[in-house]
């Protein structure tokens, strides 16, 4: 037993003196997590906004109404309109200062009221792809709005556009009153459809969906990054058996009075210790950041540590059956990356197609990860959790026995 | 004591060790001499328990290595040919780890670690990582790891390969010291001079078989090797040739007016007779040189090839 402990201590010392190794194990998952958070717009990102320069050559009430409509909050606030002189605007567009430039020609207001053809000129920035399209779409919606307004109030609009009758400077009281009455009647008629909109929503509550809605993106990322780190650690630590062999230290153990199994247990213990330390830090940070219930932390820590030890023993088994160190590395890498991708340790299951997530939960890391989430969210009942623990220990024991058999049957003597 | 009887080890069709038998006594250094690939390391592997013999019996300090493995290994020290060290750890940490593998602990372990660090001349740099050591220092540490637990039997598999002369001398002194302290030492090498100077008893192994065994004089005698006697002075080569030819078992290799070279067994015991015969003829002898034949020449005679081939 003492040799188990001294072997574990010896390995801890060795790994502690190799900071690059640890940086790879932890750094890559953190980097990948950061990139995924960026790609999925995780937290703290700004809503993209289109910057539209408007050259209003008409300078009428209607043209100002158009500028206001473009940048109103109801449009999602994704357009910021800035009025400029046309020549200044063109210069700024040449420099790529804005998403688009809208030129409202002189006579725009009159043309709209009389329903005559008029062309708005929209210059877009070719270096941007999505935002100019959105601006164009917004203008198109406004144009459609104008068309329908004409269908409803075309006569009155034309009357307004033509101005007071010949010989008068303003509309007479009777004309204004008649126009007001028609507008009021129209508003009342449309009101029952538009305010509130006559849309009936049938609502049904999907309980699972409701639970998922409570899970933040940060929570989805925590187990993903943690299990990615566990896979990296498992692969890295498993490779150490080849170091022991090539440095002939494994032979020295074989010729000592100690049993090779004690050495193997010591190595796995040291690996489990490293996994425990990484999990402890990751979970403490994660729990604090995501405000998770601390009562689940010890169990989550034990589960993650045992899962890491199981993954390490699995990788070690593969290394022990490889014909060379190089072959062992290629094999474990070739197994690790697909496991990572499919098993929810690169992308969260929630971001995967359902069929892939279903396969992923059957992988060793995916299975362990699902249980880990269950523990953290307190969604696992003690019975099934107990079974899962038994399963984890069972698989680990089988893998350990296979490793021990292979070590004694030739690997250590090589 | 290390007893090997009829040891055989086969890898597929290749017989690495074939019917090897010898006994290494306590307090003596037994040399296993042979070229690379002769079967020395395989023999050491079978004795240390690293390899399972195909046939035969190996006993270390009275314990059968097959049936009493851990017992036989407890007091056995092994210094492998390759460096078997943790380069990230210091010399002290390496020694402490290997000492603990042999059951040392606490103050006794610390004492032994300090003692072998002192012996191997590494005490001043004991805290440095081994990767910063020179090749010779690593060799000495490799040796120290094999003796940290004060073994009663010690297997040394070519421990001086690739070592600078200074470290070699130090290592050989360490080996002698182990033997002086009563340990049974089995030393394999392909360096003839090393074997000649170090070993009390020798076995020459080639193609997995022991082709000769004994003390150095026994080996020479067994092989009929002759000492070389060179006599310098003033001679008449014809008379000298005629006179010495009458003596039994003397081969005149070369003779001229200033030098006579003779080959004869046990030349040191016959030197006075030879000198008397020469002086009776009235010739003046100024200097004599007696050279015993080397193991290299013995090996050539036995196998028809040089040891380093």
Coordinates of C-alpha atoms in Angstrom, one line a residue, chain B residues 5-291:
Chain B
X5 CA 21.6 -24.2 -13.6
X6 CA 20.8 -25.2 -17.1
X7 CA 19.2 -21.9 -17.9
X8 CA 17.5 -21.7 -21.3
X9 CA 15.6 -18.9 -22.9
X10 CA 14.2 -18.9 -26.4
X11 CA 12.4 -16.2 -28.5
X12 CA 10.6 -18.0 -31.3
X13 CA 13.4 -19.9 -33.2
X14 CA 16.2 -17.9 -31.6
X15 CA 17.8 -19.5 -28.6
X16 CA 19.1 -16.5 -26.6
X17 CA 20.5 -18.5 -23.7
X18 CA 21.2 -22.2 -24.0
X19 CA 22.0 -24.4 -21.0
X20 CA 23.9 -21.8 -19.0
X21 CA 25.2 -22.8 -15.6
X22 CA 27.4 -21.0 -13.2
X23 CA 27.6 -20.0 -9.5
X24 CA 28.5 -16.5 -8.2
X25 CA 29.9 -16.6 -4.7
X26 CA 29.4 -14.0 -2.0
X27 CA 32.1 -11.4 -1.6
X28 CA 33.4 -12.0 -5.1
X29 CA 32.8 -10.5 -8.5
X30 CA 31.7 -12.9 -11.1
X31 CA 32.1 -11.6 -14.7
X32 CA 30.0 -12.6 -17.6
X33 CA 32.0 -11.7 -20.6
X34 CA 30.8 -11.8 -24.2
X35 CA 30.1 -9.7 -27.3
X36 CA 26.8 -7.8 -27.8
X37 CA 24.0 -10.2 -28.4
X38 CA 25.8 -13.1 -26.7
X39 CA 23.0 -13.6 -24.1
X40 CA 24.4 -11.6 -21.2
X41 CA 21.4 -9.3 -20.7
X42 CA 19.0 -12.2 -21.2
X43 CA 20.8 -14.1 -18.5
X44 CA 20.6 -11.1 -16.2
X45 CA 16.9 -10.7 -17.1
X46 CA 16.1 -14.3 -16.1
X47 CA 18.0 -13.9 -12.8
X48 CA 16.3 -10.6 -11.9
X49 CA 12.8 -12.0 -12.6
X50 CA 12.2 -9.7 -15.6
X51 CA 12.1 -12.6 -18.0
X52 CA 10.7 -16.0 -17.5
X53 CA 13.2 -18.8 -18.2
X54 CA 12.2 -21.4 -20.7
X55 CA 14.1 -24.1 -18.7
X56 CA 16.6 -24.4 -15.9
X57 CA 16.7 -23.1 -12.4
X58 CA 17.9 -19.8 -10.9
X59 CA 18.4 -19.2 -7.2
X60 CA 19.3 -15.9 -5.6
X61 CA 20.4 -16.0 -2.0
X62 CA 18.8 -19.5 -1.8
X63 CA 15.4 -18.4 -3.2
X64 CA 14.1 -19.7 -6.4
X65 CA 13.3 -16.8 -8.7
X66 CA 10.3 -18.6 -10.2
X67 CA 8.6 -19.8 -7.1
X68 CA 9.8 -17.3 -4.6
X69 CA 10.0 -14.2 -6.8
X70 CA 9.4 -11.4 -4.3
X71 CA 11.7 -13.0 -1.7
X72 CA 14.5 -13.5 -4.2
X73 CA 14.1 -9.9 -5.4
X74 CA 14.0 -8.3 -1.9
X75 CA 17.8 -8.4 -1.4
X76 CA 18.7 -8.3 -5.1
X77 CA 20.0 -5.1 -6.6
X78 CA 19.8 -4.6 -10.4
X79 CA 21.7 -1.9 -12.3
X80 CA 20.4 -2.1 -15.9
X81 CA 22.4 -1.3 -18.9
X82 CA 20.1 1.5 -19.9
X83 CA 19.5 4.4 -17.6
X84 CA 16.3 3.8 -15.6
X85 CA 15.7 7.1 -14.0
X86 CA 13.1 9.8 -13.7
X87 CA 14.7 12.8 -15.4
X88 CA 12.2 15.3 -14.0
X89 CA 13.0 14.2 -10.4
X90 CA 16.2 15.0 -8.5
X91 CA 18.8 12.3 -7.5
X92 CA 17.5 12.3 -4.0
X93 CA 13.9 11.8 -5.1
X94 CA 14.9 9.0 -7.5
X95 CA 16.8 7.3 -4.8
X96 CA 14.0 7.7 -2.3
X97 CA 11.5 6.3 -4.7
X98 CA 13.6 3.2 -5.6
X99 CA 14.5 2.8 -1.9
X100 CA 10.8 2.7 -1.0
X101 CA 10.3 0.1 -3.8
X102 CA 12.6 -2.2 -1.7
X103 CA 10.7 -1.5 1.5
X104 CA 13.0 1.2 3.0
X105 CA 11.2 4.0 4.8
X106 CA 11.6 6.8 7.3
X107 CA 14.9 7.7 8.8
X108 CA 16.6 4.5 7.4
X109 CA 15.6 5.4 3.9
X110 CA 17.0 9.0 4.4
X111 CA 20.2 7.6 5.8
X112 CA 20.7 5.2 2.9
X113 CA 19.9 7.9 0.4
X114 CA 22.5 10.2 1.9
X115 CA 25.0 7.4 2.1
X116 CA 24.7 6.4 -1.6
X117 CA 24.7 10.0 -2.7
X118 CA 27.9 10.4 -0.8
X119 CA 29.4 7.2 -2.3
X120 CA 28.5 8.1 -5.8
X121 CA 29.8 11.7 -5.5
X122 CA 26.4 13.3 -6.2
X123 CA 25.6 14.8 -2.8
X124 CA 26.4 18.3 -4.0
X125 CA 23.9 18.2 -6.8
X126 CA 21.4 15.9 -5.1
X127 CA 18.5 18.4 -5.4
X128 CA 18.9 19.1 -9.1
X129 CA 16.7 17.4 -11.7
X130 CA 18.5 14.5 -13.2
X131 CA 18.0 15.9 -16.7
X132 CA 20.6 18.5 -15.9
X133 CA 23.2 15.8 -15.1
X134 CA 26.1 14.7 -17.4
X135 CA 26.1 11.2 -18.8
X136 CA 28.6 10.0 -16.2
X137 CA 26.6 11.4 -13.4
X138 CA 23.5 9.7 -14.6
X139 CA 25.4 6.4 -14.8
X140 CA 26.5 6.8 -11.2
X141 CA 23.0 7.6 -10.1
X142 CA 21.7 4.6 -12.1
X143 CA 24.2 2.5 -10.1
X144 CA 23.3 4.2 -6.8
X145 CA 19.6 3.4 -7.4
X146 CA 20.6 -0.3 -7.6
X147 CA 22.4 -0.3 -4.3
X148 CA 20.3 2.0 -2.2
X149 CA 18.7 -0.9 -0.4
X150 CA 22.0 -2.6 0.5
X151 CA 21.5 -5.6 -1.7
X152 CA 23.2 -8.9 -0.8
X153 CA 23.3 -9.8 -4.5
X154 CA 24.0 -7.3 -7.2
X155 CA 23.4 -7.7 -11.0
X156 CA 25.3 -5.2 -13.1
X157 CA 24.5 -5.2 -16.8
X158 CA 27.3 -3.4 -18.5
X159 CA 27.1 -0.4 -16.2
X160 CA 30.0 1.4 -17.7
X161 CA 28.8 1.6 -21.3
X162 CA 29.4 5.1 -22.6
X163 CA 30.9 6.4 -19.5
X164 CA 33.8 8.9 -19.3
X165 CA 37.1 7.4 -17.9
X166 CA 36.8 9.3 -14.6
X167 CA 33.2 8.1 -13.9
X168 CA 34.3 4.6 -15.0
X169 CA 37.0 4.4 -12.4
X170 CA 34.6 5.7 -9.8
X171 CA 31.9 3.1 -10.8
X172 CA 34.4 0.3 -10.7
X173 CA 35.5 1.3 -7.2
X174 CA 31.9 1.3 -6.2
X175 CA 31.5 -2.2 -7.5
X176 CA 34.6 -3.4 -5.7
X177 CA 33.3 -1.9 -2.5
X178 CA 30.0 -3.8 -2.8
X179 CA 32.0 -7.0 -3.2
X180 CA 34.2 -6.1 -0.2
X181 CA 31.1 -5.6 1.9
X182 CA 30.2 -9.2 1.2
X183 CA 27.7 -8.9 -1.7
X184 CA 27.6 -11.4 -4.5
X185 CA 28.2 -9.4 -7.7
X186 CA 27.4 -10.6 -11.2
X187 CA 29.0 -8.2 -13.7
X188 CA 28.4 -8.4 -17.4
X189 CA 30.7 -6.6 -19.8
X190 CA 32.2 -6.7 -23.2
X191 CA 35.2 -4.7 -22.1
X192 CA 38.0 -7.3 -21.6
X193 CA 40.2 -5.0 -19.6
X194 CA 37.4 -4.3 -17.2
X195 CA 36.7 -8.0 -16.7
X196 CA 40.5 -8.7 -16.2
X197 CA 40.9 -6.0 -13.6
X198 CA 37.6 -6.4 -11.8
X199 CA 36.4 -10.0 -11.8
X200 CA 37.5 -12.8 -9.5
X201 CA 35.9 -15.4 -11.6
X202 CA 34.8 -15.2 -15.2
X203 CA 32.5 -17.0 -17.7
X204 CA 32.8 -16.3 -21.4
X205 CA 29.5 -16.5 -23.2
X206 CA 28.9 -16.5 -26.9
X207 CA 25.7 -17.4 -28.9
X208 CA 23.9 -18.0 -25.6
X209 CA 26.4 -20.7 -24.4
X210 CA 29.1 -20.5 -21.9
X211 CA 32.3 -21.5 -23.7
X212 CA 34.7 -21.1 -20.8
X213 CA 34.6 -20.5 -17.1
X214 CA 37.1 -20.0 -14.3
X215 CA 39.5 -17.6 -12.7
X216 CA 41.7 -15.7 -15.0
X217 CA 44.7 -18.0 -14.6
X218 CA 42.5 -21.0 -14.9
X219 CA 41.1 -19.7 -18.1
X220 CA 44.5 -19.0 -19.5
X221 CA 45.6 -22.5 -18.6
X222 CA 42.4 -24.1 -19.8
X223 CA 42.9 -22.5 -23.2
X224 CA 46.6 -23.3 -23.4
X225 CA 47.5 -19.7 -23.7
X226 CA 51.2 -18.8 -23.3
X227 CA 52.8 -15.8 -21.7
X228 CA 54.9 -13.6 -23.8
X229 CA 58.5 -13.1 -22.5
X230 CA 60.6 -10.5 -24.1
X231 CA 64.4 -10.4 -23.2
X232 CA 66.6 -7.5 -24.2
X233 CA 70.4 -7.5 -24.2
X234 CA 73.3 -8.6 -26.5
X235 CA 72.9 -12.0 -28.1
X236 CA 73.9 -14.3 -30.9
X237 CA 70.5 -15.2 -32.3
X238 CA 71.6 -18.6 -33.6
X239 CA 73.2 -19.8 -30.4
X240 CA 70.3 -18.5 -28.3
X241 CA 67.8 -20.2 -30.7
X242 CA 69.8 -23.5 -30.4
X243 CA 70.1 -23.3 -26.6
X244 CA 66.5 -22.4 -25.8
X245 CA 65.0 -24.9 -28.3
X246 CA 66.3 -27.6 -26.0
X247 CA 64.0 -26.4 -23.2
X248 CA 60.6 -27.9 -23.0
X249 CA 57.4 -26.2 -24.2
X250 CA 59.1 -23.0 -25.4
X251 CA 58.3 -21.3 -28.6
X252 CA 60.7 -18.8 -30.0
X253 CA 58.5 -16.1 -31.6
X254 CA 61.4 -13.9 -32.6
X255 CA 65.2 -13.5 -32.1
X256 CA 67.8 -11.0 -33.1
X257 CA 71.0 -9.5 -31.7
X258 CA 69.2 -7.3 -29.2
X259 CA 65.8 -8.9 -28.5
X260 CA 64.5 -12.4 -28.0
X261 CA 60.7 -13.0 -27.8
X262 CA 59.5 -16.3 -26.3
X263 CA 56.0 -17.8 -25.8
X264 CA 55.7 -20.2 -23.0
X265 CA 53.1 -21.2 -20.4
X266 CA 53.6 -20.0 -16.8
X267 CA 56.6 -17.8 -18.0
X268 CA 57.0 -16.2 -14.5
X269 CA 57.9 -19.6 -13.0
X270 CA 60.3 -20.5 -15.8
X271 CA 62.0 -17.1 -16.0
X272 CA 65.0 -18.1 -13.8
X273 CA 65.7 -21.3 -15.9
X274 CA 65.6 -19.3 -19.1
X275 CA 67.8 -16.5 -17.9
X276 CA 70.3 -19.1 -16.5
X277 CA 70.6 -20.8 -19.9
X278 CA 71.2 -17.5 -21.6
X279 CA 73.8 -16.3 -19.1
X280 CA 75.7 -19.7 -19.3
X281 CA 76.2 -19.0 -23.0
X282 CA 77.9 -15.7 -21.9
X283 CA 75.2 -13.3 -23.2
X284 CA 74.3 -10.1 -21.3
X285 CA 70.6 -9.6 -20.2
X286 CA 69.6 -6.0 -19.6
X287 CA 65.8 -6.2 -19.3
X288 CA 63.0 -8.7 -19.3
X289 CA 59.2 -8.1 -19.9
X290 CA 56.6 -10.6 -19.2
X291 CA 53.2 -10.1 -20.8

